[in-house]
Short mmCIF file of C-alpha atoms and ligand atoms in Angstrom, two decimals:
data_model
loop_
_atom_site.label_atom_id
_atom_site.label_comp_id
_atom_site.label_asym_id
_atom_site.label_seq_id
_atom_site.Cartn_x
_atom_site.Cartn_y
_atom_site.Cartn_z
CA MET A 76 -28.10 -17.95 -23.04
CA SER A 77 -28.38 -14.37 -24.15
CA SER A 78 -26.39 -12.84 -26.98
CA PHE A 79 -25.40 -9.35 -28.00
CA LEU A 80 -27.76 -9.80 -30.99
CA ASN A 81 -30.73 -10.73 -28.80
CA GLY A 82 -33.78 -8.88 -30.20
CA LYS A 83 -31.73 -6.84 -32.68
CA ARG A 84 -33.66 -6.32 -35.89
CA ILE A 85 -31.59 -7.33 -38.91
CA LEU A 86 -32.66 -6.89 -42.53
CA LEU A 87 -30.83 -9.38 -44.74
CA ILE A 88 -30.88 -8.49 -48.44
CA VAL A 89 -30.16 -11.49 -50.64
CA SER A 90 -29.08 -10.57 -54.16
CA GLY A 91 -28.41 -12.74 -57.21
CA SER A 92 -25.38 -14.93 -56.66
CA ILE A 93 -24.92 -18.68 -56.37
CA ALA A 94 -23.58 -17.98 -52.85
CA ALA A 95 -27.22 -17.33 -51.84
CA VAL A 96 -27.34 -21.09 -51.19
CA LYS A 97 -25.35 -20.33 -48.00
CA VAL A 98 -28.04 -17.96 -46.69
CA PRO A 99 -29.96 -20.70 -44.81
CA ASP A 100 -26.80 -21.41 -42.76
CA MET A 101 -26.48 -17.71 -42.01
CA LEU A 102 -30.13 -17.49 -40.94
CA ARG A 103 -29.69 -20.42 -38.54
CA LEU A 104 -26.68 -18.72 -36.94
CA PHE A 105 -28.51 -15.40 -36.53
CA ARG A 106 -31.57 -17.17 -35.06
CA LYS A 107 -29.32 -19.08 -32.66
CA GLU A 108 -28.22 -15.67 -31.36
CA ASP A 109 -31.91 -14.66 -30.98
CA ALA A 110 -31.64 -11.94 -33.63
CA ASP A 111 -34.93 -10.77 -35.13
CA ILE A 112 -33.93 -11.38 -38.74
CA HIS A 113 -36.04 -10.42 -41.77
CA CYS A 114 -35.21 -11.16 -45.41
CA LEU A 115 -35.59 -9.21 -48.61
CA VAL A 116 -34.73 -11.13 -51.75
CA THR A 117 -34.07 -9.62 -55.17
CA LYS A 118 -35.44 -11.22 -58.32
CA GLY A 119 -31.96 -12.62 -59.04
CA GLY A 120 -31.54 -13.91 -55.48
CA SER A 121 -34.85 -15.79 -55.63
CA HIS A 122 -33.42 -17.97 -58.43
CA PHE A 123 -30.87 -19.38 -55.96
CA VAL A 124 -32.84 -19.53 -52.70
CA THR A 125 -36.62 -19.59 -52.54
CA PRO A 126 -38.62 -16.96 -50.63
CA MET A 127 -40.41 -19.92 -49.00
CA ALA A 128 -37.13 -21.24 -47.55
CA LEU A 129 -36.16 -17.75 -46.33
CA ALA A 130 -39.57 -17.26 -44.70
CA SER A 131 -39.42 -20.64 -42.93
CA LEU A 132 -35.88 -20.13 -41.65
CA SER A 133 -36.29 -16.48 -40.62
CA GLY A 134 -39.78 -16.96 -39.16
CA HIS A 135 -41.06 -13.85 -41.00
CA PRO A 136 -42.66 -13.06 -44.37
CA VAL A 137 -40.08 -12.24 -47.02
CA ALA A 138 -40.07 -8.92 -48.84
CA GLN A 139 -39.59 -9.35 -52.58
CA ASP A 140 -38.93 -7.16 -55.54
CA ILE A 141 -42.49 -7.13 -56.72
CA TRP A 142 -44.90 -4.27 -56.89
CA ASP A 143 -47.41 -4.82 -54.12
CA GLU A 144 -50.03 -2.07 -53.76
CA SER A 145 -51.15 -3.09 -50.27
CA GLU A 146 -47.58 -3.04 -48.98
CA GLU A 147 -46.55 0.16 -50.73
CA ALA A 148 -49.55 1.98 -49.28
CA SER A 149 -47.50 2.00 -46.06
CA ILE A 150 -44.34 3.08 -47.95
CA ARG A 151 -42.74 -0.29 -47.42
CA HIS A 152 -39.23 0.63 -48.60
CA ILE A 153 -38.97 3.42 -46.02
CA ARG A 154 -40.44 1.24 -43.27
CA LEU A 155 -38.05 -1.65 -43.99
CA ALA A 156 -35.09 0.71 -43.92
CA ARG A 157 -36.18 2.50 -40.73
CA GLU A 158 -37.10 -0.58 -38.69
CA ALA A 159 -33.74 -2.30 -39.12
CA ASP A 160 -30.96 -1.90 -36.55
CA ILE A 161 -28.61 -3.05 -39.29
CA ILE A 162 -28.91 -3.96 -42.98
CA ILE A 163 -26.74 -6.76 -44.33
CA VAL A 164 -26.40 -7.41 -48.05
CA ALA A 165 -25.22 -11.02 -48.35
CA PRO A 166 -24.45 -12.19 -50.89
CA ALA A 167 -23.92 -8.88 -52.68
CA SER A 168 -23.54 -9.45 -56.43
CA ALA A 169 -21.35 -7.21 -58.63
CA ASP A 170 -24.56 -5.79 -60.12
CA PHE A 171 -26.06 -4.92 -56.73
CA ILE A 172 -22.81 -3.27 -55.59
CA ALA A 173 -22.77 -1.21 -58.81
CA LYS A 174 -26.36 -0.11 -58.17
CA MET A 175 -25.52 0.90 -54.61
CA ALA A 176 -22.42 2.82 -55.69
CA ASN A 177 -24.46 4.81 -58.20
CA GLY A 178 -27.43 5.44 -55.95
CA LEU A 179 -29.86 3.59 -58.21
CA ALA A 180 -33.26 2.82 -56.75
CA ASN A 181 -34.99 0.75 -59.39
CA ASP A 182 -36.14 -2.15 -57.25
CA LEU A 183 -37.17 -2.69 -53.63
CA ALA A 184 -33.72 -3.80 -52.39
CA SER A 185 -31.77 -0.88 -53.87
CA THR A 186 -34.47 1.57 -52.72
CA VAL A 187 -34.26 0.26 -49.14
CA VAL A 188 -30.47 0.61 -49.09
CA LEU A 189 -30.72 4.18 -50.40
CA ALA A 190 -33.27 5.05 -47.70
CA ALA A 191 -31.21 3.45 -44.89
CA ASP A 192 -30.05 5.36 -41.84
CA SER A 193 -28.76 2.29 -39.98
CA PRO A 194 -25.33 0.73 -40.64
CA VAL A 195 -25.05 -1.21 -43.90
CA LEU A 196 -22.76 -4.23 -44.15
CA VAL A 197 -21.95 -5.71 -47.55
CA ALA A 198 -20.60 -9.24 -48.09
CA PRO A 199 -19.72 -9.56 -51.79
CA ALA A 200 -19.73 -12.84 -53.71
CA MET A 201 -18.83 -13.17 -57.37
CA ASN A 202 -16.41 -14.67 -59.87
CA HIS A 203 -12.80 -13.65 -59.14
CA ARG A 204 -12.42 -11.76 -62.46
CA MET A 205 -15.56 -9.78 -61.71
CA TRP A 206 -14.20 -9.08 -58.22
CA HIS A 207 -10.84 -7.82 -59.52
CA HIS A 208 -12.38 -5.79 -62.36
CA PRO A 209 -11.50 -2.08 -61.95
CA ALA A 210 -15.21 -1.16 -62.18
CA THR A 211 -16.08 -3.37 -59.19
CA GLN A 212 -13.09 -2.15 -57.18
CA ARG A 213 -13.97 1.46 -58.03
CA ASN A 214 -17.56 0.92 -56.84
CA ILE A 215 -16.32 -0.63 -53.60
CA GLU A 216 -13.94 2.27 -52.91
CA LEU A 217 -16.79 4.71 -53.51
CA LEU A 218 -19.08 2.86 -51.12
CA LYS A 219 -16.35 2.58 -48.46
CA SER A 220 -15.86 6.34 -48.63
CA ASP A 221 -19.64 6.68 -48.07
CA GLY A 222 -19.26 4.71 -44.82
CA ILE A 223 -20.51 1.35 -46.09
CA ARG A 224 -18.66 -1.56 -44.43
CA PHE A 225 -17.46 -4.59 -46.37
CA ILE A 226 -16.88 -8.14 -45.24
CA GLU A 227 -14.13 -9.13 -47.64
CA PRO A 228 -14.77 -12.20 -49.82
CA GLU A 229 -12.55 -15.24 -49.39
CA GLU A 230 -10.22 -17.05 -51.76
CA GLY A 231 -10.90 -20.60 -52.97
CA PRO A 232 -12.63 -22.74 -55.58
CA MET A 233 -15.70 -21.11 -57.12
CA ALA A 234 -18.98 -22.50 -58.39
CA CYS A 235 -17.80 -21.81 -61.98
CA GLY A 236 -14.85 -24.19 -61.52
CA GLU A 237 -12.23 -21.42 -61.36
CA THR A 238 -10.24 -20.50 -58.24
CA GLY A 239 -9.65 -17.04 -56.79
CA VAL A 240 -10.97 -14.29 -54.52
CA GLY A 241 -14.74 -13.86 -54.57
CA ARG A 242 -16.28 -16.52 -52.34
CA LEU A 243 -18.83 -15.25 -49.83
CA ALA A 244 -17.25 -14.80 -46.37
CA ASP A 245 -17.93 -17.53 -43.83
CA PRO A 246 -21.43 -17.03 -42.29
CA LEU A 247 -19.79 -17.03 -38.82
CA LYS A 248 -17.67 -14.05 -39.90
CA ILE A 249 -20.77 -12.27 -41.19
CA VAL A 250 -22.47 -12.76 -37.80
CA SER A 251 -19.45 -11.45 -35.88
CA SER A 252 -19.10 -8.44 -38.24
CA ALA A 253 -22.77 -7.61 -37.58
CA LYS A 254 -22.08 -7.63 -33.84
CA SER A 255 -19.06 -5.33 -34.23
CA ALA A 256 -20.96 -2.92 -36.47
CA LEU A 257 -23.87 -2.77 -34.02
CA SER A 258 -21.61 -2.17 -31.03
CA CYS A 259 -19.79 0.64 -32.89
CA GLN A 260 -23.16 2.11 -33.80
CA SER A 261 -24.45 2.16 -30.23
CA ALA A 262 -21.19 3.55 -28.92
CA ASN A 263 -20.90 6.36 -31.46
CA LYS A 264 -17.58 8.19 -31.33
CA ASN A 265 -17.21 8.63 -27.59
CA LEU A 266 -14.14 6.46 -27.20
CA VAL A 267 -12.18 7.65 -30.22
CA ASN A 268 -8.58 8.35 -29.17
CA LYS A 269 -9.34 7.73 -25.49
CA HIS A 270 -6.57 5.69 -23.83
CA PHE A 271 -7.51 2.53 -21.94
CA ILE A 272 -5.33 0.20 -19.91
CA VAL A 273 -6.60 -3.38 -19.68
CA THR A 274 -4.95 -6.06 -17.56
CA ALA A 275 -5.58 -9.70 -18.44
CA GLY A 276 -4.62 -13.27 -17.64
CA PRO A 277 -2.95 -14.79 -14.59
CA THR A 278 0.39 -13.85 -13.11
CA HIS A 279 3.11 -16.41 -12.47
CA GLU A 280 5.01 -16.02 -9.23
CA PRO A 281 8.29 -17.95 -9.33
CA ILE A 282 9.17 -20.31 -6.49
CA ASP A 283 12.53 -21.43 -7.84
CA PRO A 284 14.07 -21.54 -11.35
CA VAL A 285 11.53 -24.20 -12.52
CA ARG A 286 8.39 -23.80 -10.42
CA TYR A 287 5.78 -21.08 -10.05
CA LEU A 288 2.44 -20.22 -8.42
CA ALA A 289 -0.33 -19.64 -10.95
CA ASN A 290 -4.11 -19.72 -11.42
CA ARG A 291 -6.65 -20.83 -14.03
CA SER A 292 -7.30 -17.44 -15.68
CA SER A 293 -7.36 -17.69 -19.51
CA GLY A 294 -7.23 -13.96 -20.24
CA LYS A 295 -10.14 -14.34 -22.72
CA GLN A 296 -12.34 -11.65 -21.15
CA GLY A 297 -9.58 -9.04 -21.02
CA PHE A 298 -8.47 -9.73 -24.60
CA ALA A 299 -12.08 -9.47 -25.82
CA ILE A 300 -12.52 -6.13 -24.00
CA ALA A 301 -9.24 -4.80 -25.43
CA ALA A 302 -10.34 -5.81 -28.96
CA ALA A 303 -13.79 -4.24 -28.52
CA LEU A 304 -12.33 -0.97 -27.21
CA GLN A 305 -9.91 -0.82 -30.12
CA MET A 306 -12.78 -1.31 -32.59
CA LEU A 307 -14.47 1.73 -31.05
CA GLY A 308 -11.43 3.84 -31.83
CA ALA A 309 -9.77 3.74 -28.39
CA LYS A 310 -6.01 3.42 -27.93
CA VAL A 311 -5.49 0.33 -25.83
CA THR A 312 -2.54 -0.84 -23.73
CA LEU A 313 -3.11 -4.48 -22.85
CA VAL A 314 -0.91 -5.71 -20.00
CA THR A 315 -0.97 -9.49 -19.93
CA GLY A 316 0.32 -12.29 -17.79
CA PRO A 317 1.34 -15.55 -19.53
CA VAL A 318 -1.56 -16.64 -21.81
CA HIS A 319 -1.93 -18.11 -25.27
CA GLU A 320 -4.36 -15.57 -26.76
CA ALA A 321 -3.33 -13.74 -29.94
CA THR A 322 -2.84 -9.97 -29.58
CA PRO A 323 -5.91 -8.17 -31.01
CA VAL A 324 -5.13 -6.10 -34.12
CA GLY A 325 -4.24 -2.50 -33.30
CA VAL A 326 -3.76 -3.14 -29.57
CA TYR A 327 -0.43 -2.33 -27.86
CA ARG A 328 0.48 -5.32 -25.71
CA VAL A 329 2.95 -5.49 -22.83
CA LYS A 330 3.80 -9.03 -21.70
CA VAL A 331 4.68 -9.60 -18.06
CA GLU A 332 4.98 -12.57 -15.71
CA THR A 333 4.60 -11.41 -12.15
CA ALA A 334 2.26 -9.10 -10.24
CA VAL A 335 5.10 -6.66 -9.54
CA GLN A 336 5.95 -6.50 -13.25
CA MET A 337 2.24 -6.01 -14.04
CA LYS A 338 2.05 -3.11 -11.60
CA ASP A 339 5.16 -1.49 -13.15
CA ALA A 340 3.72 -1.90 -16.67
CA VAL A 341 0.39 -0.36 -15.63
CA GLU A 342 2.16 2.58 -13.94
CA ALA A 343 4.28 3.11 -17.05
CA ALA A 344 1.16 3.13 -19.26
CA LEU A 345 -0.53 5.94 -17.28
CA PRO A 346 -2.09 8.43 -17.86
CA ALA A 347 -5.25 6.83 -19.19
CA ASP A 348 -8.91 7.76 -19.53
CA GLY A 349 -10.05 4.34 -18.39
CA ALA A 350 -8.55 1.24 -16.77
CA ILE A 351 -10.14 -2.20 -16.69
CA PHE A 352 -8.59 -4.79 -14.42
CA THR A 353 -9.60 -8.26 -15.59
CA ALA A 354 -6.33 -9.96 -14.58
CA ALA A 355 -6.34 -12.64 -11.91
CA VAL A 356 -3.32 -11.20 -10.15
CA ALA A 357 -1.70 -13.52 -7.62
CA ASP A 358 -2.27 -12.07 -4.16
CA TRP A 359 1.06 -13.41 -2.94
CA ARG A 360 4.58 -14.00 -4.20
CA LEU A 361 7.50 -15.90 -2.70
CA PRO A 362 11.08 -14.99 -1.99
CA LEU A 363 12.75 -16.40 -5.11
CA SER A 364 15.11 -19.28 -4.46
CA ALA A 365 18.08 -19.02 -6.83
CA SER A 366 18.52 -22.80 -6.85
CA LYS A 367 15.97 -25.53 -7.43
CA TYR A 368 14.40 -27.08 -4.34
CA LYS A 369 15.51 -30.71 -4.16
CA LYS A 370 13.35 -33.68 -3.23
CA ASP A 371 15.95 -35.18 -0.94
CA GLN A 372 15.85 -32.09 1.26
CA ASP A 373 13.09 -31.38 3.79
CA PRO A 374 9.97 -29.96 2.08
CA PRO A 375 10.58 -26.21 1.71
CA GLU A 376 8.73 -23.86 4.00
CA LEU A 377 7.27 -21.42 1.54
CA MET A 378 6.76 -17.96 2.97
CA LEU A 379 4.19 -15.84 1.15
CA ILE A 380 4.66 -12.10 0.68
CA GLU A 381 1.67 -9.92 -0.19
CA ASN A 382 1.68 -8.51 -3.74
CA PRO A 383 0.72 -4.92 -4.48
CA ASP A 384 -2.99 -4.48 -5.26
CA ILE A 385 -2.73 -2.83 -8.67
CA LEU A 386 -6.41 -1.93 -8.98
CA SER A 387 -6.56 -0.39 -5.54
CA GLU A 388 -3.36 1.63 -6.06
CA VAL A 389 -4.56 3.04 -9.39
CA ALA A 390 -8.08 3.78 -8.11
CA HIS A 391 -6.72 5.64 -5.07
CA LYS A 392 -4.29 7.82 -7.03
CA LYS A 393 -4.47 11.53 -6.36
CA VAL A 394 -2.71 12.35 -9.62
CA ASN A 395 -3.30 10.55 -12.91
CA ARG A 396 -6.34 8.59 -11.75
CA PRO A 397 -8.20 7.39 -14.86
CA THR A 398 -11.73 8.81 -15.18
CA LEU A 399 -13.27 5.33 -15.12
CA VAL A 400 -11.69 2.50 -13.12
CA ILE A 401 -13.31 -0.93 -13.40
CA GLY A 402 -12.38 -4.02 -11.40
CA PHE A 403 -13.56 -7.63 -11.60
CA ALA A 404 -14.48 -9.62 -8.51
CA ALA A 405 -13.91 -13.36 -8.80
CA GLU A 406 -15.91 -15.00 -6.01
CA SER A 407 -16.78 -18.50 -4.92
CA GLU A 408 -19.55 -17.40 -2.52
CA ASN A 409 -21.50 -14.30 -1.38
CA LEU A 410 -20.95 -12.90 -4.87
CA LEU A 411 -22.74 -9.55 -4.62
CA GLU A 412 -21.90 -8.92 -0.98
CA ASN A 413 -18.17 -9.46 -1.59
CA ALA A 414 -18.32 -7.40 -4.78
CA ARG A 415 -19.93 -4.46 -2.94
CA SER A 416 -17.25 -4.55 -0.28
CA LYS A 417 -14.49 -4.70 -2.97
CA LEU A 418 -16.07 -1.66 -4.69
CA GLN A 419 -15.63 0.34 -1.47
CA LYS A 420 -12.27 -1.07 -0.41
CA LYS A 421 -10.58 -0.75 -3.79
CA GLY A 422 -12.05 2.66 -4.59
CA CYS A 423 -13.03 1.78 -8.16
CA ASP A 424 -16.10 3.09 -10.03
CA TRP A 425 -17.59 -0.21 -11.17
CA ILE A 426 -16.87 -3.72 -10.02
CA ILE A 427 -17.92 -6.61 -12.18
CA ALA A 428 -18.88 -9.60 -10.09
CA ASN A 429 -18.54 -13.08 -11.54
CA SER A 430 -18.59 -16.49 -9.96
CA VAL A 431 -15.71 -18.95 -10.20
CA ILE A 432 -18.06 -21.80 -9.29
CA GLU A 433 -20.16 -23.36 -12.05
CA THR A 434 -23.89 -23.55 -11.22
CA LYS A 435 -26.98 -24.81 -13.04
CA ASN A 436 -27.64 -21.29 -14.38
CA ALA A 437 -24.17 -19.86 -14.88
CA PRO A 438 -20.75 -21.10 -15.97
CA SER A 439 -17.55 -20.50 -14.03
CA ALA A 440 -15.81 -17.25 -14.98
CA MET A 441 -12.47 -19.03 -15.16
CA GLY A 442 -11.18 -20.48 -18.41
CA GLY A 443 -14.34 -20.94 -20.55
CA ASP A 444 -15.86 -18.88 -23.38
CA TYR A 445 -19.04 -17.88 -21.51
CA ASN A 446 -19.73 -15.93 -18.35
CA GLN A 447 -22.46 -14.29 -16.33
CA ILE A 448 -21.71 -10.87 -14.87
CA HIS A 449 -23.24 -8.37 -12.47
CA ILE A 450 -22.13 -4.75 -12.70
CA VAL A 451 -21.98 -3.32 -9.19
CA THR A 452 -21.81 0.46 -8.74
CA ASP A 453 -22.84 2.94 -6.06
CA ALA A 454 -26.15 3.19 -7.92
CA GLY A 455 -26.96 -0.53 -7.60
CA VAL A 456 -26.51 -3.83 -9.43
CA GLU A 457 -27.12 -4.54 -13.11
CA SER A 458 -27.21 -8.29 -13.82
CA TRP A 459 -26.71 -9.64 -17.35
CA GLU A 460 -27.75 -13.03 -18.64
CA THR A 461 -25.09 -15.60 -19.46
CA MET A 462 -23.43 -14.75 -22.76
CA SER A 463 -20.12 -15.27 -24.55
CA LYS A 464 -17.15 -13.33 -23.23
CA LYS A 465 -16.92 -11.64 -26.65
CA ASP A 466 -20.54 -10.48 -26.41
CA ILE A 467 -19.95 -9.28 -22.84
CA ALA A 468 -17.01 -7.25 -24.16
CA LEU A 469 -19.16 -5.63 -26.89
CA LYS A 470 -21.99 -4.81 -24.49
CA LEU A 471 -19.64 -3.59 -21.78
CA THR A 472 -17.66 -1.32 -24.10
CA ALA A 473 -20.93 0.15 -25.43
CA LYS A 474 -21.83 0.90 -21.79
CA ILE A 475 -18.41 2.44 -21.20
CA ALA A 476 -18.91 4.62 -24.28
CA ASP A 477 -22.27 5.77 -22.89
CA TYR A 478 -20.52 6.65 -19.61
CA PHE A 479 -18.01 8.87 -21.43
CA LYS A 480 -20.79 10.42 -23.50
CA ALA A 481 -22.68 11.37 -20.31
CA ALA A 482 -19.45 12.65 -18.71
CA ASN A 483 -18.70 14.97 -21.67
N1 LIG B 280 -6.35 -7.08 -8.43
C1 LIG B 280 -5.19 -6.33 -8.66
N2 LIG B 280 -4.05 -6.62 -7.99
C2 LIG B 280 -4.02 -7.61 -7.08
C3 LIG B 280 -5.19 -8.37 -6.84
C4 LIG B 280 -6.34 -8.08 -7.54
O1 LIG B 280 -5.20 -5.43 -9.51
N3 LIG B 280 -2.91 -7.86 -6.45
C5 LIG B 280 -7.58 -6.71 -9.13
C6 LIG B 280 -8.09 -7.76 -10.10
O2 LIG B 280 -7.56 -7.54 -11.39
C7 LIG B 280 -9.59 -7.53 -10.04
C8 LIG B 280 -9.83 -7.07 -8.62
O3 LIG B 280 -8.58 -6.59 -8.16
O4 LIG B 280 -9.99 -6.50 -10.88
C9 LIG B 280 -10.36 -8.11 -7.69
O5 LIG B 280 -9.57 -9.28 -7.76
P1 LIG B 280 -10.01 -10.60 -6.99
O6 LIG B 280 -9.03 -11.68 -7.30
O7 LIG B 280 -11.46 -10.85 -7.21
O8 LIG B 280 -9.93 -10.17 -5.48
P2 LIG B 280 -8.73 -9.89 -4.53
O9 LIG B 280 -8.52 -8.42 -4.44
O10 LIG B 280 -7.54 -10.69 -4.94
O11 LIG B 280 -9.32 -10.38 -3.14
P3 LIG B 280 -9.74 -11.89 -2.71
O12 LIG B 280 -8.68 -12.80 -3.29
O13 LIG B 280 -9.70 -11.81 -1.23
O14 LIG B 280 -11.10 -12.15 -3.26
#
């Protein structure tokens, strides 16, 4: 399975902190995502994790803070900085953060960070008193104002026996922060303050006061897209059917139940620069029975009424049509053929085809955490490998940002 980090070159700088013992776990996670990870260890860091272990787990030689004529002939510190798509300092000791804040360049690691033009992510780890010390906090504020991103340390028992804030963030969180930073980097500022409407989840169409028609949509893909757009600076209105996902931070959410309510909420949210329709909207509703159907009566004859097609209505608007309208096609067969015909019929700009049938090579789009998508446009089809819905969201929003960049 492919990942957003596939082939991305990461330089991991390990500085002197006991939390360096967690670096092997971090390396395994990055390798699992097929990242091309390289390590640079400071003298202090090498007391806690050996360069040999870092080399074995990263699969590459480890740069160290030693003077090496053969390496420096090729200006190694500049090369290391330039080659990396992202630089992560984890763990970052109080001393290393102080060096960074003051622009010191007295060893290989600090020199590389000073020469960097790629995003730099810092995951501090230190004793809680060192963390709270005004000098450390001052250094962090300075670095934040320089555009350096921090992965905040966690609270808990420390190696020294004390308890407080200063533990290295969970390696999983470091991996996901790297993905976010890389997606923001590739997308630049093209989505800042653009308004997007995203629909997500199923709709419930009531039959009587206790029963409803529904489907298996989890809403995960739409929520992930809304979160990724928000991280790129977009204003997001997320219109959701009944699902259990938590609202992404900074996203404006409108909760609805039925297709008609979803259509009204989407209309009310216009105008928008982009609209992404991931919801599995029920195609039909029923005339609502005010009283519960009873078992001792004849089975009810349920008459289906066609619901409005929200995507099609928005895409065909003469006034207030968003610049980019994207639909999803959930298909059980003839995936690309059906998707192409939906692209024409619905009048959208891109349609994202995904299968609702699990095969040997691809999971079902419904419910799970992974998916395989094909982006169908007038220009052709772009097929992506299977990846997590969160990674799809990051890659897709980077593509959307490129679209707006080209349109500007
Ligand atoms: N859609 C919509 N309103 C509807 C039905 C679908 O906005 N009433 C949107 C979905 O959010 C999706 C796209 O249309 O982006 C395609 O949905 P899909 O369920 O794949 O197809 P349908 O249009 O419902 O057609 P069919 O069920 O025949 O495949």
